[in-house]
PDB file of C-alpha atoms in Angstrom:
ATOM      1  CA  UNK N 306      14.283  10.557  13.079  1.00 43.00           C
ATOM      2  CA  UNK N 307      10.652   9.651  12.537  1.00 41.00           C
ATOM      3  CA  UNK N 308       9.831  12.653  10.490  1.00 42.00           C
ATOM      4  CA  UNK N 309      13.113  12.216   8.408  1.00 39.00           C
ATOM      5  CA  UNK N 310      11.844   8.865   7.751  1.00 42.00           C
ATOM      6  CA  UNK N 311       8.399  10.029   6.244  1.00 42.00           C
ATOM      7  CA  UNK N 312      10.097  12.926   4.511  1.00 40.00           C
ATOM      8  CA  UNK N 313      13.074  10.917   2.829  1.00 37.00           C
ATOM      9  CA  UNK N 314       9.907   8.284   1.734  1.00 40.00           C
ATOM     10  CA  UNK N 315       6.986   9.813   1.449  1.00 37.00           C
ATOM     11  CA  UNK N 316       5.335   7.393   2.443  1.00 37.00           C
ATOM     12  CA  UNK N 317       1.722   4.594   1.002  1.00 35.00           C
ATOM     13  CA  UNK N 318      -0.376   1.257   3.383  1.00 37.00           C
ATOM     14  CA  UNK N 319      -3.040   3.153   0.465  1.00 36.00           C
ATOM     15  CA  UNK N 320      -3.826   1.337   0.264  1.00 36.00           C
ATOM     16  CA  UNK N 321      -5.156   1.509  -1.393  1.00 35.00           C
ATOM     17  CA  UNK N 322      -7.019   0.046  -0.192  1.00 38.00           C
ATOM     18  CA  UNK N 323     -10.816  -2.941  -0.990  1.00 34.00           C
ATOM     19  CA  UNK N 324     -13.929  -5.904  -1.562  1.00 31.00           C
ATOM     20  CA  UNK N 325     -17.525  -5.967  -3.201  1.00 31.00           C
ATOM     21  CA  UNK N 326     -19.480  -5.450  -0.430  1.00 34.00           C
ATOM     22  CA  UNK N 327     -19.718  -3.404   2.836  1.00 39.00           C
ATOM     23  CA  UNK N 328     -18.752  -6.213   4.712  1.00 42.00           C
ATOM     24  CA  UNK N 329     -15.154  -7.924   5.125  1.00 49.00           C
ATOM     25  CA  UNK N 330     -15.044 -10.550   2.746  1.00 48.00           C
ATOM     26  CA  UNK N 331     -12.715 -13.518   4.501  1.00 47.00           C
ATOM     27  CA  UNK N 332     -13.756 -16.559   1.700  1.00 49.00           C
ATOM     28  CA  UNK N 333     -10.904 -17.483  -0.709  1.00 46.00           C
ATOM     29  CA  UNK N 334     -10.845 -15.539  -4.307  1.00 45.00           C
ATOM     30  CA  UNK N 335     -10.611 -17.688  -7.125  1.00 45.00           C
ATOM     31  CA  UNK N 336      -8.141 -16.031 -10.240  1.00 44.00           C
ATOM     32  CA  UNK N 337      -7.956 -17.055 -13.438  1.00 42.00           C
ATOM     33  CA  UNK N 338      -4.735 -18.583 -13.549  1.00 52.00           C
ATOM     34  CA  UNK N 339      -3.569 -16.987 -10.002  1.00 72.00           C
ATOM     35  CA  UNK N 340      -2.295 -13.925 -11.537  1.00 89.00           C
ATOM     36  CA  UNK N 341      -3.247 -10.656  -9.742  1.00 95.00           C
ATOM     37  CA  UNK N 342      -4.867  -7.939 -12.347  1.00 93.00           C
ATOM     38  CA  UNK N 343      -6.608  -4.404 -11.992  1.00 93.00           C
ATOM     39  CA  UNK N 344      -9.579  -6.043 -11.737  1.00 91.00           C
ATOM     40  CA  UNK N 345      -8.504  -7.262  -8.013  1.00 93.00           C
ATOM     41  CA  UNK N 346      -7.610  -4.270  -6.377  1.00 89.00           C
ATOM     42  CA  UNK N 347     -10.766  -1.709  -6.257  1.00 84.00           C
ATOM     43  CA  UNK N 348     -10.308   1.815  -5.743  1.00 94.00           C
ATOM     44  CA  UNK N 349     -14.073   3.441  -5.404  1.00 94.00           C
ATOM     45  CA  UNK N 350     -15.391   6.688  -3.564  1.00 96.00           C
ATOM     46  CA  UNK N 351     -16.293   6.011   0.260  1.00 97.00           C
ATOM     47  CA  UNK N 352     -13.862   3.407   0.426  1.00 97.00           C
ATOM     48  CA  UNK N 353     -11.675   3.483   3.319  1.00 97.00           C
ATOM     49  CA  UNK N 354      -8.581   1.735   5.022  1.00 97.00           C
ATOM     50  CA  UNK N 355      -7.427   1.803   8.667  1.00 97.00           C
ATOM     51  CA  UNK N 356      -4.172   0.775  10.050  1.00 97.00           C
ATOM     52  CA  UNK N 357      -1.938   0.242  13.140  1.00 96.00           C
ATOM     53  CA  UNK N 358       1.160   1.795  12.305  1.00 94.00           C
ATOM     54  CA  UNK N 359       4.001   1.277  14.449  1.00 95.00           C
ATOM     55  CA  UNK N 360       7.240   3.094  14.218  1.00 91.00           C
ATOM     56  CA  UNK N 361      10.172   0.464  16.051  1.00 87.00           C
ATOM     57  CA  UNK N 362      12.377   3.558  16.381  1.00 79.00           C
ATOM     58  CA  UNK N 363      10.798   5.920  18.449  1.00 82.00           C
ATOM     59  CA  UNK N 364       8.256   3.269  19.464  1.00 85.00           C
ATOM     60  CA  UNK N 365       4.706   4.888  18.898  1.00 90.00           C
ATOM     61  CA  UNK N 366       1.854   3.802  17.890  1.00 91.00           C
ATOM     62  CA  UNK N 367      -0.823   5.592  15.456  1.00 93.00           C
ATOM     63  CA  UNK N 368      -4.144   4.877  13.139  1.00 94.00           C
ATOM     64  CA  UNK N 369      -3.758   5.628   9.374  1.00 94.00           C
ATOM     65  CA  UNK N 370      -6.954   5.838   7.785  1.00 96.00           C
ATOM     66  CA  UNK N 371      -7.118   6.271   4.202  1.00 95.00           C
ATOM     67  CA  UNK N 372     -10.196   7.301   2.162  1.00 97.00           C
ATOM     68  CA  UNK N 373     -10.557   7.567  -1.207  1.00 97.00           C
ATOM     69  CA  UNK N 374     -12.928  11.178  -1.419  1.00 97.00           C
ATOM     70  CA  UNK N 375     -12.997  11.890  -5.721  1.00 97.00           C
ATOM     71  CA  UNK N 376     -12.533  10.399  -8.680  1.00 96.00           C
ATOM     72  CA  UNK N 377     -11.679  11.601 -12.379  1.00 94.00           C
ATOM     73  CA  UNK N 378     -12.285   9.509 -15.893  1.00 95.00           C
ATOM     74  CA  UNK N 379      -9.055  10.717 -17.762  1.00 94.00           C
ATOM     75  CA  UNK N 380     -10.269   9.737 -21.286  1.00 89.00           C
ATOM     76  CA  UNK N 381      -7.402   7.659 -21.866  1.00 92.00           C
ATOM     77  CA  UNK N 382      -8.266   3.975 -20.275  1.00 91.00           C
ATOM     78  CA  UNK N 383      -7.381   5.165 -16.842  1.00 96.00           C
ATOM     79  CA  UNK N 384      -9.032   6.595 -13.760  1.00 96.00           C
ATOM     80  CA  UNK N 385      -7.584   9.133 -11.098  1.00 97.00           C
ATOM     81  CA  UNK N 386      -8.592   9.039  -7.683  1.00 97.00           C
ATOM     82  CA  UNK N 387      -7.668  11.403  -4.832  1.00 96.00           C
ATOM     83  CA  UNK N 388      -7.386   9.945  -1.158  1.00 95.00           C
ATOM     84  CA  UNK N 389      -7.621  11.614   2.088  1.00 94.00           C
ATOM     85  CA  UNK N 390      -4.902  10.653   5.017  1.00 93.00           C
ATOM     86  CA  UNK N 391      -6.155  10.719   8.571  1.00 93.00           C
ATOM     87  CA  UNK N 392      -3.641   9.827  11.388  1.00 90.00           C
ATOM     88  CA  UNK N 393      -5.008   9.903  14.636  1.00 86.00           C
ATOM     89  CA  UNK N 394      -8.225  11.242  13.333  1.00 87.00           C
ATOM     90  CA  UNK N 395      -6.632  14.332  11.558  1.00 92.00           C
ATOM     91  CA  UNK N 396      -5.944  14.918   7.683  1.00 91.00           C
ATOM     92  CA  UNK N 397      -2.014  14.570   7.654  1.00 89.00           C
ATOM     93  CA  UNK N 398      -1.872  14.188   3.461  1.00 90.00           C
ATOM     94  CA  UNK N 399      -3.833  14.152   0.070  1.00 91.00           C
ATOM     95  CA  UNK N 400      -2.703  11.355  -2.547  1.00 92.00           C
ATOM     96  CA  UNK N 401      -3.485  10.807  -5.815  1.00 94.00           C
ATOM     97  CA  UNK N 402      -3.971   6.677  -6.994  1.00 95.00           C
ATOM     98  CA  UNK N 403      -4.049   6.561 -10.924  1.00 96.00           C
ATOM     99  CA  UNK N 404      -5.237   3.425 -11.476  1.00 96.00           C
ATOM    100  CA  UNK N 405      -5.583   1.224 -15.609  1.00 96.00           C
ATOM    101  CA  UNK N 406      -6.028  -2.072 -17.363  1.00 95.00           C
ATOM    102  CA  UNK N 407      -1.579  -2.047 -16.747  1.00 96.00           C
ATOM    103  CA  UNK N 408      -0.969  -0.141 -14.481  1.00 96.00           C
ATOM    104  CA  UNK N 409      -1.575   1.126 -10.500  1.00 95.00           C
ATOM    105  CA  UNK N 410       0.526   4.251  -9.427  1.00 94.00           C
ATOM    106  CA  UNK N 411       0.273   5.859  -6.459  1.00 92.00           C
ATOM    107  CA  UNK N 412       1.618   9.456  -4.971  1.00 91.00           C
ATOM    108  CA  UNK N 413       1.381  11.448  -1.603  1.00 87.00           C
ATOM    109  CA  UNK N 414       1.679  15.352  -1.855  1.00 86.00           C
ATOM    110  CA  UNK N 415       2.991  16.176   1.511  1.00 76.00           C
ATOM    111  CA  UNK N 416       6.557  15.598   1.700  1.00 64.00           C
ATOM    112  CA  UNK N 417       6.158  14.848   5.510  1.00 60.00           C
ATOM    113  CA  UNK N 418       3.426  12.858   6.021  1.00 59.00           C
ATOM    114  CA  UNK N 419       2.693  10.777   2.723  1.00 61.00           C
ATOM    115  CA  UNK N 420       3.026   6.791   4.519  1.00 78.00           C
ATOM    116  CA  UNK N 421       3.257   4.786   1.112  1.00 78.00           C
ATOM    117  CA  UNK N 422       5.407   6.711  -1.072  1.00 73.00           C
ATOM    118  CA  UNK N 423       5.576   7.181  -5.187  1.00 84.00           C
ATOM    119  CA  UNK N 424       4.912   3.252  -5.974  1.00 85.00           C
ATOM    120  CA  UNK N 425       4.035   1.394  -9.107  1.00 92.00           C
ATOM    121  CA  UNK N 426       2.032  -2.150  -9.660  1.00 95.00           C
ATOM    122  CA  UNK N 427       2.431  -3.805 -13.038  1.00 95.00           C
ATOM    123  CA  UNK N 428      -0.615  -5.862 -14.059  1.00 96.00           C
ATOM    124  CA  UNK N 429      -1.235  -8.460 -14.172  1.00 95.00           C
ATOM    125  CA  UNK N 430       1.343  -9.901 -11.486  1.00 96.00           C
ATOM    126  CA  UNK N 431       1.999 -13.328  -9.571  1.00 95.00           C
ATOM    127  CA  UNK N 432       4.716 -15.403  -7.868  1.00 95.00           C
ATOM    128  CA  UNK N 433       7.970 -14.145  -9.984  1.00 95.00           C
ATOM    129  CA  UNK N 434       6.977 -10.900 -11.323  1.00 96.00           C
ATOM    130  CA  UNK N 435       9.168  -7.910 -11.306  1.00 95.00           C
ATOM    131  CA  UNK N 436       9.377  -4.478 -12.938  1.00 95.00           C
ATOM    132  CA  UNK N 437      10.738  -1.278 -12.798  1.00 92.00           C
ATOM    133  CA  UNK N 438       9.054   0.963  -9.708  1.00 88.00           C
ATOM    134  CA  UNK N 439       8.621   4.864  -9.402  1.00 83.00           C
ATOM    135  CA  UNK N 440      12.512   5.172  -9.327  1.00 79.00           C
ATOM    136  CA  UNK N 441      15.281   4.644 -11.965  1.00 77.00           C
ATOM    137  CA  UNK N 442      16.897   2.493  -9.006  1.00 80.00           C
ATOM    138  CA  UNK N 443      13.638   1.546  -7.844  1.00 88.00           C
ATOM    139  CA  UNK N 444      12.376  -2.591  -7.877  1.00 92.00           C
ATOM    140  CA  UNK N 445       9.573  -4.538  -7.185  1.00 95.00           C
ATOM    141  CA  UNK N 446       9.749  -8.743  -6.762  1.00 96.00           C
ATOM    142  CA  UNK N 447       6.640 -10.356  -5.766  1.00 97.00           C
ATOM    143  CA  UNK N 448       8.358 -13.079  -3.868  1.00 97.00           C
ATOM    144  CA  UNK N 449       5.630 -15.783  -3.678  1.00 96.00           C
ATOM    145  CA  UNK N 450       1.815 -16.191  -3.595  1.00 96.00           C
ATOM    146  CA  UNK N 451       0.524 -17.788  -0.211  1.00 95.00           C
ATOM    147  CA  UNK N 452      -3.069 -19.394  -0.540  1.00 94.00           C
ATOM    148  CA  UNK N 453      -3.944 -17.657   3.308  1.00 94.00           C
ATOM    149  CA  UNK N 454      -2.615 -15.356   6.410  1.00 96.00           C
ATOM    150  CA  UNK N 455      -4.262 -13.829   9.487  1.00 96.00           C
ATOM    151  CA  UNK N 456      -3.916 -10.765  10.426  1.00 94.00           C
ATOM    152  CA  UNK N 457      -5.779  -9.192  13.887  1.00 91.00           C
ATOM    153  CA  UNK N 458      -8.114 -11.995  13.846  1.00 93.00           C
ATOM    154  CA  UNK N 459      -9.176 -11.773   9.530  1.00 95.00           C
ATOM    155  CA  UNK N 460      -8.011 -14.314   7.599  1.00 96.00           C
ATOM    156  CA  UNK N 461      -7.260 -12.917   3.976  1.00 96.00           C
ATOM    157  CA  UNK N 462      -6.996 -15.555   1.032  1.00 95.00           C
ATOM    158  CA  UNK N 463      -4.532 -15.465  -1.452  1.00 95.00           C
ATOM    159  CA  UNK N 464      -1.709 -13.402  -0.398  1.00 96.00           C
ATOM    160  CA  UNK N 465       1.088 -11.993  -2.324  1.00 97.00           C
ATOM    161  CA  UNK N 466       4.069 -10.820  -0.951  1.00 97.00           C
ATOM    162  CA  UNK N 467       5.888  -8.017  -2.895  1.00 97.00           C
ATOM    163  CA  UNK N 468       9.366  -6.556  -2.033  1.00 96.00           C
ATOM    164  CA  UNK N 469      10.534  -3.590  -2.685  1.00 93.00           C
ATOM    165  CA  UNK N 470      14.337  -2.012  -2.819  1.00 90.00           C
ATOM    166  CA  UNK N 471      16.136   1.292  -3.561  1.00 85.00           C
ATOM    167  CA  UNK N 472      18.867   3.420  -3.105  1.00 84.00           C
ATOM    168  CA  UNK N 473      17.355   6.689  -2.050  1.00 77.00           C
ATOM    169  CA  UNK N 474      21.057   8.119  -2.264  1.00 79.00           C
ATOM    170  CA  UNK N 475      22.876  10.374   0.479  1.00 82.00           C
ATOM    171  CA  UNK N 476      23.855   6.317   2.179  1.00 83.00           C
ATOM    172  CA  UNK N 477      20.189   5.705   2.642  1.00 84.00           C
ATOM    173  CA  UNK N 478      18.491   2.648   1.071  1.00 87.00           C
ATOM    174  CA  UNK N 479      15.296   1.487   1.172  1.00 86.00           C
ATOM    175  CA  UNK N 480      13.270  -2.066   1.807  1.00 92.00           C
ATOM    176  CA  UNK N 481       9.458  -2.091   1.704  1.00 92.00           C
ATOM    177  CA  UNK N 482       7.453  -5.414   2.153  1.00 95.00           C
ATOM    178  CA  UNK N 483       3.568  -5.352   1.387  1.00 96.00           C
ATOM    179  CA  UNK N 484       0.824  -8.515   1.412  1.00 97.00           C
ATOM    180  CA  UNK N 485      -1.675  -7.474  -0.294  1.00 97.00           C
ATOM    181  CA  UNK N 486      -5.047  -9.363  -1.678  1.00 96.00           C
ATOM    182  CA  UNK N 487      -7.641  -9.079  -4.134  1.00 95.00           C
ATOM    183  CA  UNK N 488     -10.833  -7.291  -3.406  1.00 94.00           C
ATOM    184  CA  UNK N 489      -9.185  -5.994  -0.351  1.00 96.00           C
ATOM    185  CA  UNK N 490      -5.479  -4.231  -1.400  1.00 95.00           C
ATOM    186  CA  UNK N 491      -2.491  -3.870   1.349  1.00 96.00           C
ATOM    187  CA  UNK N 492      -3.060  -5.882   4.475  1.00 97.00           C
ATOM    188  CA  UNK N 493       0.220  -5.373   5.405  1.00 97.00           C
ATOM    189  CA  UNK N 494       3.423  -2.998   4.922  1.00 95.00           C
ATOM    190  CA  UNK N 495       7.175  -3.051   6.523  1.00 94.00           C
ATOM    191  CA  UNK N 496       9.817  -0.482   5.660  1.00 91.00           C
ATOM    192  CA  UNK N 497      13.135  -1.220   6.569  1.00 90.00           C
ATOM    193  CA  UNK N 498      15.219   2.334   6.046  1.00 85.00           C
ATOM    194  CA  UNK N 499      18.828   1.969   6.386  1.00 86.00           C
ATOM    195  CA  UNK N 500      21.683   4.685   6.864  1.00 82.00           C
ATOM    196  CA  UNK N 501      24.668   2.542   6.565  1.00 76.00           C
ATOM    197  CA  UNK N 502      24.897   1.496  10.210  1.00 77.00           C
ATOM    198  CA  UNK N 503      21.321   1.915  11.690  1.00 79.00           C
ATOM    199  CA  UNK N 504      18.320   0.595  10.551  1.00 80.00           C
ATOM    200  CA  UNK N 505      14.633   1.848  10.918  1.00 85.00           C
ATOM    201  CA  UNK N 506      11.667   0.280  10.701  1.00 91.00           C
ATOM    202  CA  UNK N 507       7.621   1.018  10.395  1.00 92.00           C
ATOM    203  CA  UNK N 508       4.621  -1.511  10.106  1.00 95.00           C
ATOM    204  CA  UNK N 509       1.286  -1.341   9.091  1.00 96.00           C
ATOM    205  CA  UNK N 510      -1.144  -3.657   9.785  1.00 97.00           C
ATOM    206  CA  UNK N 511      -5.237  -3.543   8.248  1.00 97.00           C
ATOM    207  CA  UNK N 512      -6.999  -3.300  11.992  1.00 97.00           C
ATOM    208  CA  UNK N 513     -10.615  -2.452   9.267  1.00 97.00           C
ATOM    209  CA  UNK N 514     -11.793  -1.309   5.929  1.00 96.00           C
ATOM    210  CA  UNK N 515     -15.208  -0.433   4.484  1.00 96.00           C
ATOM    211  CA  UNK N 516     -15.653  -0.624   0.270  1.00 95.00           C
ATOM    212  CA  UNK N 517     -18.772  -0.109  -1.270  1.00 91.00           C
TER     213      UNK N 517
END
């Protein structure tokens, strides 16, 4: 059931992934009026995410780290990056973040192991936002904007919470939370898969990240 999960999703936590310095920056980010833009979540070479991923089905637990390895100026306002995915310390998937001024899109290209799926972020975004994801029956909310949260011992300031819904078809639908911050990206990501009578769910939690 696990790898029907990753296959019907294809799933994202990169995260993306993200702050200005090599170190983890845990002091509050001030935004001009508390909206969320591209500015806020970095996507550089070197960078790297790592995650606790734990799948409530089967009831494993692995490391996701996700590392951002080239980058190419399209010409047209935007930049594309490709990502490396490690679990358990071997390359599982290769994702490509396209990333402008608007917009933040983000695909895996294996069908198996991609963790964060085809996703979209509209810019700029705060408490109320909404927009039309990857998916004609695909929708984003960002619920509400929290001024701090811990997670494994780092607290990250502000935090906005972003939900996720779609009918994948076939009886399966689809719920994806994320909490993500500026300078840092996802911090967090649940995905509740459900069949009609059973439900399924995977969380990621940030467990360290380096940016340069």
């Amino acid at each position: 059931m696990k790898r029907i999960i990753i296959n019907i999703l294809q799933l994202l936590l990169v995260g993306l992934l993200f702050s200005a310095s090599c170190k983890k920056n845990t002091e509050p980010i001030k935004l001009v009026e508390e909206k969320f833009t591209s500015d806020n979540y970095p996507v550089k070479i070197g960078n790297w995410w790592k995650y606790k991923v734990t799948d409530f089905y089967s009831g494993t637990i692995d490391t996701l780290v996700v590392e951002v390895v080239s980058e190419v100026d399209n010409s047209n306002g935007s930049m594309s990056y490709r990502c490396e995915l490690k679990q358990n310390g071997s390359i599982v998937d290769s994702s490509i973040i396209i990333v402008s001024e608007v917009e933040f899109s983000y695909k895996g290209l294996n069908p198996y192991y991609s963790y964060f799926g085809d996703y979209k972020l509209t810019f700029p975004f705060n408490a109320g936002s909404f927009w039309e994801g990857a998916y004609s029956t695909d929708t984003v909310i960002v619920t509400s904007r929290i001024d701090k949260f811990t997670i494994n011992g780092t607290e990250y300031s502000p935090i906005y919470n972003l939900k996720r819904s779609f009918y994948l078809g076939g009886g399966y639908s689809l719920t994806q939370f994320q909490m993500i911050t500026p300078k840092v990206g996802i911090v967090n990501q649940s995905i509740d898969l459900f069949d009609g009578a059973n439900a399924q769910k995977q969380n990621f939690d940030l467990i360290d990240y380096h940016l340069n």
